[in-house]
mmCIF file of C-alpha atoms in Angstrom:
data_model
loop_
_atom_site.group_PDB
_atom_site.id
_atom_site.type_symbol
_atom_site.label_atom_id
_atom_site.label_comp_id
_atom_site.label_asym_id
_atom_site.label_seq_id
_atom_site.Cartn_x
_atom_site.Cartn_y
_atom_site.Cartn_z
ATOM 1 C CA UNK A 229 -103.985 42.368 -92.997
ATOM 2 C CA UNK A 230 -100.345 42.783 -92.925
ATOM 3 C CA UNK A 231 -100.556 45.955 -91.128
ATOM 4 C CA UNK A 232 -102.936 44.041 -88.562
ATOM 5 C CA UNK A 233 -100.263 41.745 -87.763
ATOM 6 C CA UNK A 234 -97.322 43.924 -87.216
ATOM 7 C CA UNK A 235 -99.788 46.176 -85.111
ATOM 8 C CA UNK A 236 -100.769 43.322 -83.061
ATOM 9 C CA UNK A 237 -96.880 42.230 -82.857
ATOM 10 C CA UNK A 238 -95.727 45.147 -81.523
ATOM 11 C CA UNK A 239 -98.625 45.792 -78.767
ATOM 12 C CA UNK A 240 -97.523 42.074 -77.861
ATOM 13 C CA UNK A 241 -93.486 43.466 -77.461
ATOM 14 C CA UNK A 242 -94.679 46.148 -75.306
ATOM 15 C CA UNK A 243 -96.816 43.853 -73.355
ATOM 16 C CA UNK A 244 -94.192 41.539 -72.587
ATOM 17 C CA UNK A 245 -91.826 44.262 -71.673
ATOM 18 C CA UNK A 246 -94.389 45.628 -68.966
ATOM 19 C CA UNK A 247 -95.570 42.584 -67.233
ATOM 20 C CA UNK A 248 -93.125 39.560 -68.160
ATOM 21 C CA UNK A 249 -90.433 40.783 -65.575
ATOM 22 C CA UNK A 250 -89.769 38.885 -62.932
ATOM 23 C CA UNK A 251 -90.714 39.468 -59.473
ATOM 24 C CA UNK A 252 -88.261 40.371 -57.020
ATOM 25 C CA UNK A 253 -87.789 36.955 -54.900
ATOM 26 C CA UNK A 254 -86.611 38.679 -51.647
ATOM 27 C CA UNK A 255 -90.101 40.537 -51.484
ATOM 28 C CA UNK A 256 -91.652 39.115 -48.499
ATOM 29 C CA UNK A 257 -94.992 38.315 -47.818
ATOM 30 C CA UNK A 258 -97.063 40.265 -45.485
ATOM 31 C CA UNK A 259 -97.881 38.729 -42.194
ATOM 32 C CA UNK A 260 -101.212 39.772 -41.166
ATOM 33 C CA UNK A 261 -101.672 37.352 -38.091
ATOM 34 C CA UNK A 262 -98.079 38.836 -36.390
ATOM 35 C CA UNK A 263 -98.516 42.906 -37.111
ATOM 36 C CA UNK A 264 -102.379 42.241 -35.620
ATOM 37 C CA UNK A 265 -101.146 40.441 -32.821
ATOM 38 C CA UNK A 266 -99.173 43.961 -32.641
ATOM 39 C CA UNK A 267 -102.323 45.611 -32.351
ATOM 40 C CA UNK A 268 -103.213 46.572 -28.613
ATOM 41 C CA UNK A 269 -107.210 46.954 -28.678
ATOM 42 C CA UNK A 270 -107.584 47.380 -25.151
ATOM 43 C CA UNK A 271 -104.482 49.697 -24.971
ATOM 44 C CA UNK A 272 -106.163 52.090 -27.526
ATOM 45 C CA UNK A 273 -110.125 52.146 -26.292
ATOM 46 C CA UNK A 274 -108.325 52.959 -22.903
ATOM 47 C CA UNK A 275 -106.912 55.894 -24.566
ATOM 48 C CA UNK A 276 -110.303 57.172 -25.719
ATOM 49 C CA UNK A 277 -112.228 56.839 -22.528
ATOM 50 C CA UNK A 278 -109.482 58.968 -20.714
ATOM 51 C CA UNK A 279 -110.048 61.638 -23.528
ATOM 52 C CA UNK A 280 -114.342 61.423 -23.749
ATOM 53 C CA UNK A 281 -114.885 59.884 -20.565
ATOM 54 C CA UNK A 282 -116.854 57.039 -19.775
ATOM 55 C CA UNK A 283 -119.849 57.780 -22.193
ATOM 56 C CA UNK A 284 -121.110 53.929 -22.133
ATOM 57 C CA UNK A 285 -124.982 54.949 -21.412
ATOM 58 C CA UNK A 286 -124.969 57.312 -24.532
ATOM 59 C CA UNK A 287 -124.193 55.028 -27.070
ATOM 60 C CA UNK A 288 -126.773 53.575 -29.212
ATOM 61 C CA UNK A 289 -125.563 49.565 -28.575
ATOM 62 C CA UNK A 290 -126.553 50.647 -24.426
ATOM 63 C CA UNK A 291 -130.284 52.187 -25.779
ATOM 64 C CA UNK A 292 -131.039 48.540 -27.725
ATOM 65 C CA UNK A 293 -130.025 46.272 -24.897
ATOM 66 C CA UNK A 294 -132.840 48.160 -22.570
ATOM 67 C CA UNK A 295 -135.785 45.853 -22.092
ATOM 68 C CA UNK A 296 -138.979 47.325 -24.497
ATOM 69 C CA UNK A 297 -136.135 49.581 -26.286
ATOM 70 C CA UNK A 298 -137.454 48.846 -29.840
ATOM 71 C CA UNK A 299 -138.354 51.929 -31.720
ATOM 72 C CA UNK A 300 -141.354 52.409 -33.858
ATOM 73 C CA UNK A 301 -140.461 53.586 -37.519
ATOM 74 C CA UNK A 302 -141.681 57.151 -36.755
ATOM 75 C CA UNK A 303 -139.494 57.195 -33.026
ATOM 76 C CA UNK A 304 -135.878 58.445 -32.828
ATOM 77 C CA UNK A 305 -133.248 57.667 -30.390
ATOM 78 C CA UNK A 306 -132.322 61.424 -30.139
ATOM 79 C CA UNK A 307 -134.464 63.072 -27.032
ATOM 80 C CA UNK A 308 -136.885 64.892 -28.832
ATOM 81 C CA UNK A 309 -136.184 68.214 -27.874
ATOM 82 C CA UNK A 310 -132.527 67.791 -28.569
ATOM 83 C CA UNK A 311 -131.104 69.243 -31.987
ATOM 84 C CA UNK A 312 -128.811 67.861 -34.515
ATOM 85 C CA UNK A 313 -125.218 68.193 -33.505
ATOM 86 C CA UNK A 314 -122.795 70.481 -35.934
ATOM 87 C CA UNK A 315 -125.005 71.143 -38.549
ATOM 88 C CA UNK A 316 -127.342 72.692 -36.481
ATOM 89 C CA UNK A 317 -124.910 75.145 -34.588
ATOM 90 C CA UNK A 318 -125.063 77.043 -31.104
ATOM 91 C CA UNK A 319 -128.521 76.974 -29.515
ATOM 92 C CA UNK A 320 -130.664 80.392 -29.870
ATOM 93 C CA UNK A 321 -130.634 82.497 -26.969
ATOM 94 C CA UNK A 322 -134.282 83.002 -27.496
ATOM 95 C CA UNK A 323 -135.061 79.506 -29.140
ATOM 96 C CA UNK A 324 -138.429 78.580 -28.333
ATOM 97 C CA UNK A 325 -139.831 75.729 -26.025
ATOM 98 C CA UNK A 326 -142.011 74.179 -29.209
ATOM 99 C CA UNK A 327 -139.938 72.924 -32.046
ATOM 100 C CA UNK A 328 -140.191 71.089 -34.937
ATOM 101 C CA UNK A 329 -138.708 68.008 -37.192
ATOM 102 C CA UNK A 330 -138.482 66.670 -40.406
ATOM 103 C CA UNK A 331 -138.568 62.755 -41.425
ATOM 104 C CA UNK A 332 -135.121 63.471 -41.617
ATOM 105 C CA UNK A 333 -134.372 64.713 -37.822
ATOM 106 C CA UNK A 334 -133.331 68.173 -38.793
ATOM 107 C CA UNK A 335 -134.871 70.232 -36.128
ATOM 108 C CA UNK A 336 -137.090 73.127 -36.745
ATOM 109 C CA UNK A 337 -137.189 76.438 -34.673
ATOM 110 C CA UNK A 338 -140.463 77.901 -34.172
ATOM 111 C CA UNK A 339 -141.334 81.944 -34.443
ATOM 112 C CA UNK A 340 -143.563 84.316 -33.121
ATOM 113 C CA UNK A 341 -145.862 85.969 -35.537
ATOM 114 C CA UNK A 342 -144.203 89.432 -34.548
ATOM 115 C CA UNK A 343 -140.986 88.044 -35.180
ATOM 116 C CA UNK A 344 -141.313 86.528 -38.652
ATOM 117 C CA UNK A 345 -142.824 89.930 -39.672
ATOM 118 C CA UNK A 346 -139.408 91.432 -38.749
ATOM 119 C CA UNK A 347 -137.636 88.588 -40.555
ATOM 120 C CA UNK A 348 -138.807 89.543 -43.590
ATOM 121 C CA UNK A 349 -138.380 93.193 -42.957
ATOM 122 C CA UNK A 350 -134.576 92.425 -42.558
ATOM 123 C CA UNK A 351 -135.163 89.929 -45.774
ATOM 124 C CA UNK A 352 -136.320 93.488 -47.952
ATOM 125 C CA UNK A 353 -133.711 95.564 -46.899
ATOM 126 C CA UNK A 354 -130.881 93.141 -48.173
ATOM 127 C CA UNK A 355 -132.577 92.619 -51.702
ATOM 128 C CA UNK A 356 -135.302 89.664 -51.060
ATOM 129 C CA UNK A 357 -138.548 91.808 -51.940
ATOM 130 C CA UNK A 358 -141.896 90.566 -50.393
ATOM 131 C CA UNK A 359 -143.205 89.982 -54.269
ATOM 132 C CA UNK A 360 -140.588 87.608 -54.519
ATOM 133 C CA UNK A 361 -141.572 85.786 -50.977
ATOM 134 C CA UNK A 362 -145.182 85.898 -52.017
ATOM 135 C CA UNK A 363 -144.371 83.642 -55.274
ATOM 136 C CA UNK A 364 -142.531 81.082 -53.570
ATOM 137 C CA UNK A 365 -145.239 80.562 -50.668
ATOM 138 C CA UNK A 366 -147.755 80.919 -53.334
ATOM 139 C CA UNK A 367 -145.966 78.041 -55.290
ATOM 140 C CA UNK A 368 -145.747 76.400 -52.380
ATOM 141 C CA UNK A 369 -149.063 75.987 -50.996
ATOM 142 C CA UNK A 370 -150.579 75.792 -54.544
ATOM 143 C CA UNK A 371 -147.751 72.291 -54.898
ATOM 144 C CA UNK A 372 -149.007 71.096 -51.573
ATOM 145 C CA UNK A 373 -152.707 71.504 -52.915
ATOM 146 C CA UNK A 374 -152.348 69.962 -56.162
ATOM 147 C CA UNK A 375 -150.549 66.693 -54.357
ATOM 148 C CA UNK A 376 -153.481 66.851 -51.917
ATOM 149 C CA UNK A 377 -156.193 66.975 -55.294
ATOM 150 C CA UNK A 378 -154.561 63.668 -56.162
ATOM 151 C CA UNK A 379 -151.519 64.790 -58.961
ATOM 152 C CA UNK A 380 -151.962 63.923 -62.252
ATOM 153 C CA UNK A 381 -154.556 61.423 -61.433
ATOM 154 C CA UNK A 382 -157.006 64.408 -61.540
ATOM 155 C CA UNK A 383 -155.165 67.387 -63.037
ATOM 156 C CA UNK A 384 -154.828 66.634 -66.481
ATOM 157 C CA UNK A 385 -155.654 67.380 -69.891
ATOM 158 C CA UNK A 386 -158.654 64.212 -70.058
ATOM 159 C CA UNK A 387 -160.097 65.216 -66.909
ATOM 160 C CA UNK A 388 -161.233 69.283 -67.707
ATOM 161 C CA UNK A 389 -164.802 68.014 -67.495
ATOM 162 C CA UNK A 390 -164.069 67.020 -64.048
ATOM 163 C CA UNK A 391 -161.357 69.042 -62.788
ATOM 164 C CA UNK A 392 -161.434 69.682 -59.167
ATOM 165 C CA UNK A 393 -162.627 72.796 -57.004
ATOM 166 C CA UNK A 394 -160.903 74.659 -54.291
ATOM 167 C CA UNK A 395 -162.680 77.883 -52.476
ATOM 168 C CA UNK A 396 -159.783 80.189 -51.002
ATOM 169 C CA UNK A 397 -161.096 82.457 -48.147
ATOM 170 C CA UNK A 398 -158.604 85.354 -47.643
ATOM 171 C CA UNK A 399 -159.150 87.224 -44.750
ATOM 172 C CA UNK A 400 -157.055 90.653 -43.698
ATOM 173 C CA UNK A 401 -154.303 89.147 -41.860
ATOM 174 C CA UNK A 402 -150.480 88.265 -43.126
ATOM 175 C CA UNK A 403 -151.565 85.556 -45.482
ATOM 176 C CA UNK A 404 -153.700 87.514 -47.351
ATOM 177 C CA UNK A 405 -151.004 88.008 -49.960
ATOM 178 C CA UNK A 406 -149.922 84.514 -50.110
ATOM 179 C CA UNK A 407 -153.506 83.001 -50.489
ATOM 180 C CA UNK A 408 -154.235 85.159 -53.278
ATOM 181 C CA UNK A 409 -151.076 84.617 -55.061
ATOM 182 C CA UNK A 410 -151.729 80.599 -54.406
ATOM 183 C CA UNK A 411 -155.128 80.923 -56.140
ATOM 184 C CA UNK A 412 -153.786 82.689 -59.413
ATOM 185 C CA UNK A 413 -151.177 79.816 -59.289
ATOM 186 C CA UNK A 414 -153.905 76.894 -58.846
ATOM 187 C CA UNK A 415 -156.273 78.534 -61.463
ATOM 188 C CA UNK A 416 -152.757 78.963 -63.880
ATOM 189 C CA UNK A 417 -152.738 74.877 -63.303
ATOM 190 C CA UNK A 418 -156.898 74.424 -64.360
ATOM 191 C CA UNK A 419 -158.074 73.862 -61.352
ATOM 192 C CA UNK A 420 -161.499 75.707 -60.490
ATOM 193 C CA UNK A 421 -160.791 77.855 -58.193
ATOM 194 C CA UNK A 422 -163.664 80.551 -56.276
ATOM 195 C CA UNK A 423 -161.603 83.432 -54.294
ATOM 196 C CA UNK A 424 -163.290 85.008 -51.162
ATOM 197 C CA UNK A 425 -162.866 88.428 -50.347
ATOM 198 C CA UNK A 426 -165.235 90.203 -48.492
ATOM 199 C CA UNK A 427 -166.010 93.878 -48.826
ATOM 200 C CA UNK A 428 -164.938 94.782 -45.307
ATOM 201 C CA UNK A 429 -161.704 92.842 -45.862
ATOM 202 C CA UNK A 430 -160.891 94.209 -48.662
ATOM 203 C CA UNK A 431 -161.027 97.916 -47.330
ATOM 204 C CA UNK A 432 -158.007 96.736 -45.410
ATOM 205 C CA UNK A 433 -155.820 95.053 -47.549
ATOM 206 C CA UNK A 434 -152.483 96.740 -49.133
ATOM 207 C CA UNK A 435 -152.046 97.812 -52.343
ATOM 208 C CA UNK A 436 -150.364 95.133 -53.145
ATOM 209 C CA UNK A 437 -152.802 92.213 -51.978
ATOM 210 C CA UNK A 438 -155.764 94.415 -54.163
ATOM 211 C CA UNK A 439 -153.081 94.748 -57.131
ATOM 212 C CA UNK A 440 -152.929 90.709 -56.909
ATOM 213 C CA UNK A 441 -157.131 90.261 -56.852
ATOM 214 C CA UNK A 442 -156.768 92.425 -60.296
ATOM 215 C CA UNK A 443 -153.820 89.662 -61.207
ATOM 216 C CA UNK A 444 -156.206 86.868 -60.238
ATOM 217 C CA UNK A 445 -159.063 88.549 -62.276
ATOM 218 C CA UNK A 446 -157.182 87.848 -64.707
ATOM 219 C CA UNK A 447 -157.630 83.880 -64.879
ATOM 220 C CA UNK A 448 -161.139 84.302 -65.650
ATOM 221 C CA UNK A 449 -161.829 82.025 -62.521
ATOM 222 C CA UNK A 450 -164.896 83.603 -59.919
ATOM 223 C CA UNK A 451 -164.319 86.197 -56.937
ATOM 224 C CA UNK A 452 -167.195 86.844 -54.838
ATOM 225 C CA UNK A 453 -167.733 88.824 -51.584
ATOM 226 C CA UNK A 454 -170.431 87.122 -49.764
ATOM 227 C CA UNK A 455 -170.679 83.609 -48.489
ATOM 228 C CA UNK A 456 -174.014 83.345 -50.104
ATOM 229 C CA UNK A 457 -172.302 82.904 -53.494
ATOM 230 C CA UNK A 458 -170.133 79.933 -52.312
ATOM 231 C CA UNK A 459 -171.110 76.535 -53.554
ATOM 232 C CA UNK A 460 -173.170 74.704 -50.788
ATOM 233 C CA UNK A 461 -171.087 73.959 -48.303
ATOM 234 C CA UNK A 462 -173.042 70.595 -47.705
ATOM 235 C CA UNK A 463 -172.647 69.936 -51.224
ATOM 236 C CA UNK A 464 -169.974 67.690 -52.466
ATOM 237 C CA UNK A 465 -168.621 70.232 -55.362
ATOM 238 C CA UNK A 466 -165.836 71.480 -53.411
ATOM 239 C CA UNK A 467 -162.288 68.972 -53.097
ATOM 240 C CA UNK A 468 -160.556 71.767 -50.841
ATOM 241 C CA UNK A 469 -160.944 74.849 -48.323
ATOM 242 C CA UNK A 470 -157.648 76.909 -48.141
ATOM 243 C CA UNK A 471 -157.974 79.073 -45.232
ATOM 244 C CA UNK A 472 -156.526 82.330 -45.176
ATOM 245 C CA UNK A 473 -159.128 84.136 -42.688
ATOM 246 C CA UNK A 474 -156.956 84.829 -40.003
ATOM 247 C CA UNK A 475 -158.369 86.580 -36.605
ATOM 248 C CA UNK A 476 -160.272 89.564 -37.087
ATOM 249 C CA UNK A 477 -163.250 91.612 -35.186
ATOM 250 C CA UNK A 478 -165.863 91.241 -38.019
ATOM 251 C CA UNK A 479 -165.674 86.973 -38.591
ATOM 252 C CA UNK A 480 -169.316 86.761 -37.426
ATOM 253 C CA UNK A 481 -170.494 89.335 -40.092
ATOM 254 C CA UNK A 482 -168.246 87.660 -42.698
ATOM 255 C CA UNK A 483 -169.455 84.303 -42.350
ATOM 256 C CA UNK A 484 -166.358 82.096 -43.735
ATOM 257 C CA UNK A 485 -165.866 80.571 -40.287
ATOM 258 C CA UNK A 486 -169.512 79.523 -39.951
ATOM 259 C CA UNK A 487 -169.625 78.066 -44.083
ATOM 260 C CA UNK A 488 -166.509 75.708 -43.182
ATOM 261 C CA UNK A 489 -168.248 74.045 -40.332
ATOM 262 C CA UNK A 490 -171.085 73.497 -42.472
ATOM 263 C CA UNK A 491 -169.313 71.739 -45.232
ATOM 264 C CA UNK A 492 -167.723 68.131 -45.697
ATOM 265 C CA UNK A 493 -164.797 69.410 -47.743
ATOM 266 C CA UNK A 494 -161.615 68.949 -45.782
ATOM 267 C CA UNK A 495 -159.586 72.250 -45.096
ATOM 268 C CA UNK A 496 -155.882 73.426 -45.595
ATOM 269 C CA UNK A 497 -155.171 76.603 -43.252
ATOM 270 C CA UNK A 498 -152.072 79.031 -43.690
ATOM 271 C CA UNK A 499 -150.002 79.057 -40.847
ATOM 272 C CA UNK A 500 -152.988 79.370 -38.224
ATOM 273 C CA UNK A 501 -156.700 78.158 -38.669
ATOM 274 C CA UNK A 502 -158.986 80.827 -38.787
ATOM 275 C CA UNK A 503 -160.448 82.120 -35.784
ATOM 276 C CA UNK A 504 -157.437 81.568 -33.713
ATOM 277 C CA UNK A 505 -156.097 84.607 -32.030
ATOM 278 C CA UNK A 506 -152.761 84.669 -32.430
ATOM 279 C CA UNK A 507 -152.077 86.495 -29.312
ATOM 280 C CA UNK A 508 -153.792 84.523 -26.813
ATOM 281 C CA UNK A 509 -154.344 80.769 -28.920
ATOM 282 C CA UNK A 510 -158.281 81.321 -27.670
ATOM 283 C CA UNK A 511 -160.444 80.559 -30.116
ATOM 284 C CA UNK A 512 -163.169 83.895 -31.719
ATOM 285 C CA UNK A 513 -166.617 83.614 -30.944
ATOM 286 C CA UNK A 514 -167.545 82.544 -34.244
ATOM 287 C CA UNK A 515 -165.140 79.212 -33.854
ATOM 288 C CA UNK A 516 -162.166 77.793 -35.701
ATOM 289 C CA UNK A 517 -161.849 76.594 -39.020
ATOM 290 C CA UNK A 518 -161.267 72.476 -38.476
ATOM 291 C CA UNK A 519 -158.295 72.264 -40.684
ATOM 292 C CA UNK A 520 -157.039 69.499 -41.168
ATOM 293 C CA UNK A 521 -153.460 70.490 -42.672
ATOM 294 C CA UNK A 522 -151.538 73.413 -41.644
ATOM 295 C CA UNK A 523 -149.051 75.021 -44.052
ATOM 296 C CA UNK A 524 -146.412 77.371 -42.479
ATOM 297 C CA UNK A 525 -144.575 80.110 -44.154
ATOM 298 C CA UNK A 526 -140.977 80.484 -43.711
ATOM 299 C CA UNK A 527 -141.118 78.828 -39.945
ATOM 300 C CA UNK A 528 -143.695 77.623 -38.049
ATOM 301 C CA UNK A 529 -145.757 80.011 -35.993
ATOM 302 C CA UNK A 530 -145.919 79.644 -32.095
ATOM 303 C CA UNK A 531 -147.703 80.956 -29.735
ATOM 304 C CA UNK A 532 -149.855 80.375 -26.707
ATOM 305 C CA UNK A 533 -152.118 76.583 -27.721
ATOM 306 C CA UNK A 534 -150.986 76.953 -30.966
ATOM 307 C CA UNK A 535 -149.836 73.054 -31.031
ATOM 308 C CA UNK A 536 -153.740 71.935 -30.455
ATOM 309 C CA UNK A 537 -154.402 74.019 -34.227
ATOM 310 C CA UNK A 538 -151.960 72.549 -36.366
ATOM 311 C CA UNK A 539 -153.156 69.158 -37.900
ATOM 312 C CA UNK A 540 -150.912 67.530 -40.482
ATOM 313 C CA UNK A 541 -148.365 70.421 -40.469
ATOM 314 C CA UNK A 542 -145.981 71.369 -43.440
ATOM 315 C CA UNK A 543 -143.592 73.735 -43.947
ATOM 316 C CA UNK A 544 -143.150 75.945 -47.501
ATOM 317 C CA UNK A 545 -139.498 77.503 -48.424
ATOM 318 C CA UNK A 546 -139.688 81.176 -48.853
ATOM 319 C CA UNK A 547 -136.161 81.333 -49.953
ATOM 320 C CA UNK A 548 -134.968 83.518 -46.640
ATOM 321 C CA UNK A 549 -131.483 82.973 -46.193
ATOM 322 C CA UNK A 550 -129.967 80.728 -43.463
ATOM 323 C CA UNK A 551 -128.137 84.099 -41.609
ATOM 324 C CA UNK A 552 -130.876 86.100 -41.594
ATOM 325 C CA UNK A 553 -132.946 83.568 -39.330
ATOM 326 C CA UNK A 554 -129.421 83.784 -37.202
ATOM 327 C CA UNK A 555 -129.109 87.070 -37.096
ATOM 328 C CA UNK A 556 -132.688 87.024 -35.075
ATOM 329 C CA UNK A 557 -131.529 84.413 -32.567
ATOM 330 C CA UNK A 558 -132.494 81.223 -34.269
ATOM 331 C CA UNK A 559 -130.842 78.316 -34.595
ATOM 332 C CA UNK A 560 -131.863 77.417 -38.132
ATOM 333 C CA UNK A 561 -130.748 74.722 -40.992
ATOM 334 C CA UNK A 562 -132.700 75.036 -44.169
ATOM 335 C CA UNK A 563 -134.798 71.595 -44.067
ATOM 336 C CA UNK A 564 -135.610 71.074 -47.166
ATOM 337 C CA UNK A 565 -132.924 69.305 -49.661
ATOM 338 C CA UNK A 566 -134.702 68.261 -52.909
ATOM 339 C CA UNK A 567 -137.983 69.888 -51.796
ATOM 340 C CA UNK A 568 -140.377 72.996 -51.389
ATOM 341 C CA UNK A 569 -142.502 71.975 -48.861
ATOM 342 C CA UNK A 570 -141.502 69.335 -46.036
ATOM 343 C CA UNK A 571 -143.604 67.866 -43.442
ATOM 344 C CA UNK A 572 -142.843 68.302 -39.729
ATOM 345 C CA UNK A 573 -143.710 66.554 -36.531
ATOM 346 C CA UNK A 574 -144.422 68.692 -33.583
ATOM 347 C CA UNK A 575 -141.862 68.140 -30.704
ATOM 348 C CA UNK A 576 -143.854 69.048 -27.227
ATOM 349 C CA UNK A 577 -141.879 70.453 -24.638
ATOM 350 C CA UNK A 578 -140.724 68.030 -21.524
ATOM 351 C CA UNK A 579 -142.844 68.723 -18.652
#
């Protein structure tokens, strides 16, 4: 207890010492009112309008003292083909007429089909293999699907007796890779999942998109080669069409197109609905799969009518680097932040 006391004692010494001085009388007190009425306002804003210019109409005060200027929550005040300032740097020299946004504003170049394939070229040669691009969209679409399915609401461990079935119809194009990959990753997450290769497809496939089939094999979940092994399309088994078919000269003799009109299921296409030619936007004789979300790889693809296809569009990470989508004219900044996959609103071109 003593030692308490003389503890206390002393912290009460060195207290004293600190704060019991006295404070210096001739200290004056600061007079706010005079060194403000020091303040020229008008002097100063003077001085900024001779170095910007007169920039009233651009400011955001002018936009919401328009009559009717009220913005829905979905509207922005920035012109909708305009990008973000800095962040976004110069404008592409080749930057396409259609581009994107997030909910966020950050504008979203579009790409040619062509292009992209050279994109990723460039992406191999510096040490970003297309194995490691076909995980991440794989990942990708397979997150977008399960948060489509409903989550954990339907994917868990008390629902197996009811788990939820998704048909994935790969076709020859670019996103036969990616689709494949996507259905070993749903399957890898329970959900029943039916890949669709048929025969004449699969004589043009790459070694690698055959090596993943093998992978998928693998799950123990169904691949078939003929439409007629589907579910019913009119049925209600299936939750989810991914749509991988691409544009190619034997869609009437496969059939996918024609089995996802005939069904109620609702459909999730990769990059382009089926059907669509990518050169021309027409639509194949055997129509268009009706998707009704649209998942783009790496960028959005553009092309002739291409906005009329997308739906509910969404955009995966492939993990290409900023530069390299510079180094091909674009005027790129990743869009994603805390996510995969972002959703983006189509920005039409001004007449």
């Amino acid at each position: 207890k003593k030692e308490k006391n003389r503890r206390a004692s002393r912290l009460n010494t060195r207290d004293q010492a600190c704060f019991a001085a006295a404070v210096d009388a001739s200290v004056e007190e600061f007079d706010f009112i005079a060194n403000l009425a020091l303040f020229d306002k008008d002097r100063v804003f003077a001085g900024f309008r001779d170095q910007e210019g007169d920039k009233t109409s651009e400011r955001l005060v002018t936009h919401n003292r328009l009559p009717d200027a009220k913005l829905g929550i979905t509207e922005s005040v920035l012109q909708a083909d305009a990008p973000l300032p800095a962040q976004m740097g110069s404008q592409s020299q080749r930057v396409t007429k259609l581009q994107f946004r997030t909910e966020y504003g950050i504008i979203v170049p579009g790409i040619a089909q062509a292009e992209m394939s050279n994109v990723m070229n460039r992406c191999e040669s510096a040490g970003l293999t297309r194995t490691q691009m076909m995980e991440n969209a794989g990942r990708g679409v397979c997150t977008m699907i399960i948060n489509i399915l409903g989550g954990a609401r339907r994917i868990n461990p008390r629902n197996l007796h009811q788990m939820p079935q998704v048909v994935v119809l790969v076709g020859p194009g670019p996103t036969a890779l990616d689709s494949i990959c996507a259905a070993r990753h749903l399957a890898n997450h329970n959900v029943k999942t039916v890949l669709f290769v048929h025969d004449s497809t699969l004589r043009q496939l790459s070694p690698l998109a055959v090596s993943q089939i093998s992978l998928f094999r693998l799950t123990g979940h169904s691949v078939v080669s003929d439409v007629k092994d589907l579910p019913s399309p009119e049925s209600k088994l299936v939750d989810l069409i991914v749509d991988a078919v691409g544009h190619h000269a034997n869609l009437a003799d496969t059939g996918e197109i024609a089995w996802c009109n005939r069904g109620q299921a609702p459909i999730l296409s990769i990059d382009l609905p089926g059907g669509v030619d990518p050169a021309t936007g027409l639509a194949a004789a055997a129509g268009v799969a009706p998707s009704k979300w649209c998942v783009a790889l790496g960028l959005p693809k553009v092309g002739p009518g291409y906005e009329a296809y997308y739906g509910q569009l969404h955009l995966v990470d492939l993990g290409i680097p900023m530069n390299v989508f510079s180094e091909h004219g674009l005027s790129y900044y990743p869009p994603f932040d805390d996510k995969f996959v972002v959703a983006l609103d189509v920005l039409l071109p001004h007449a």
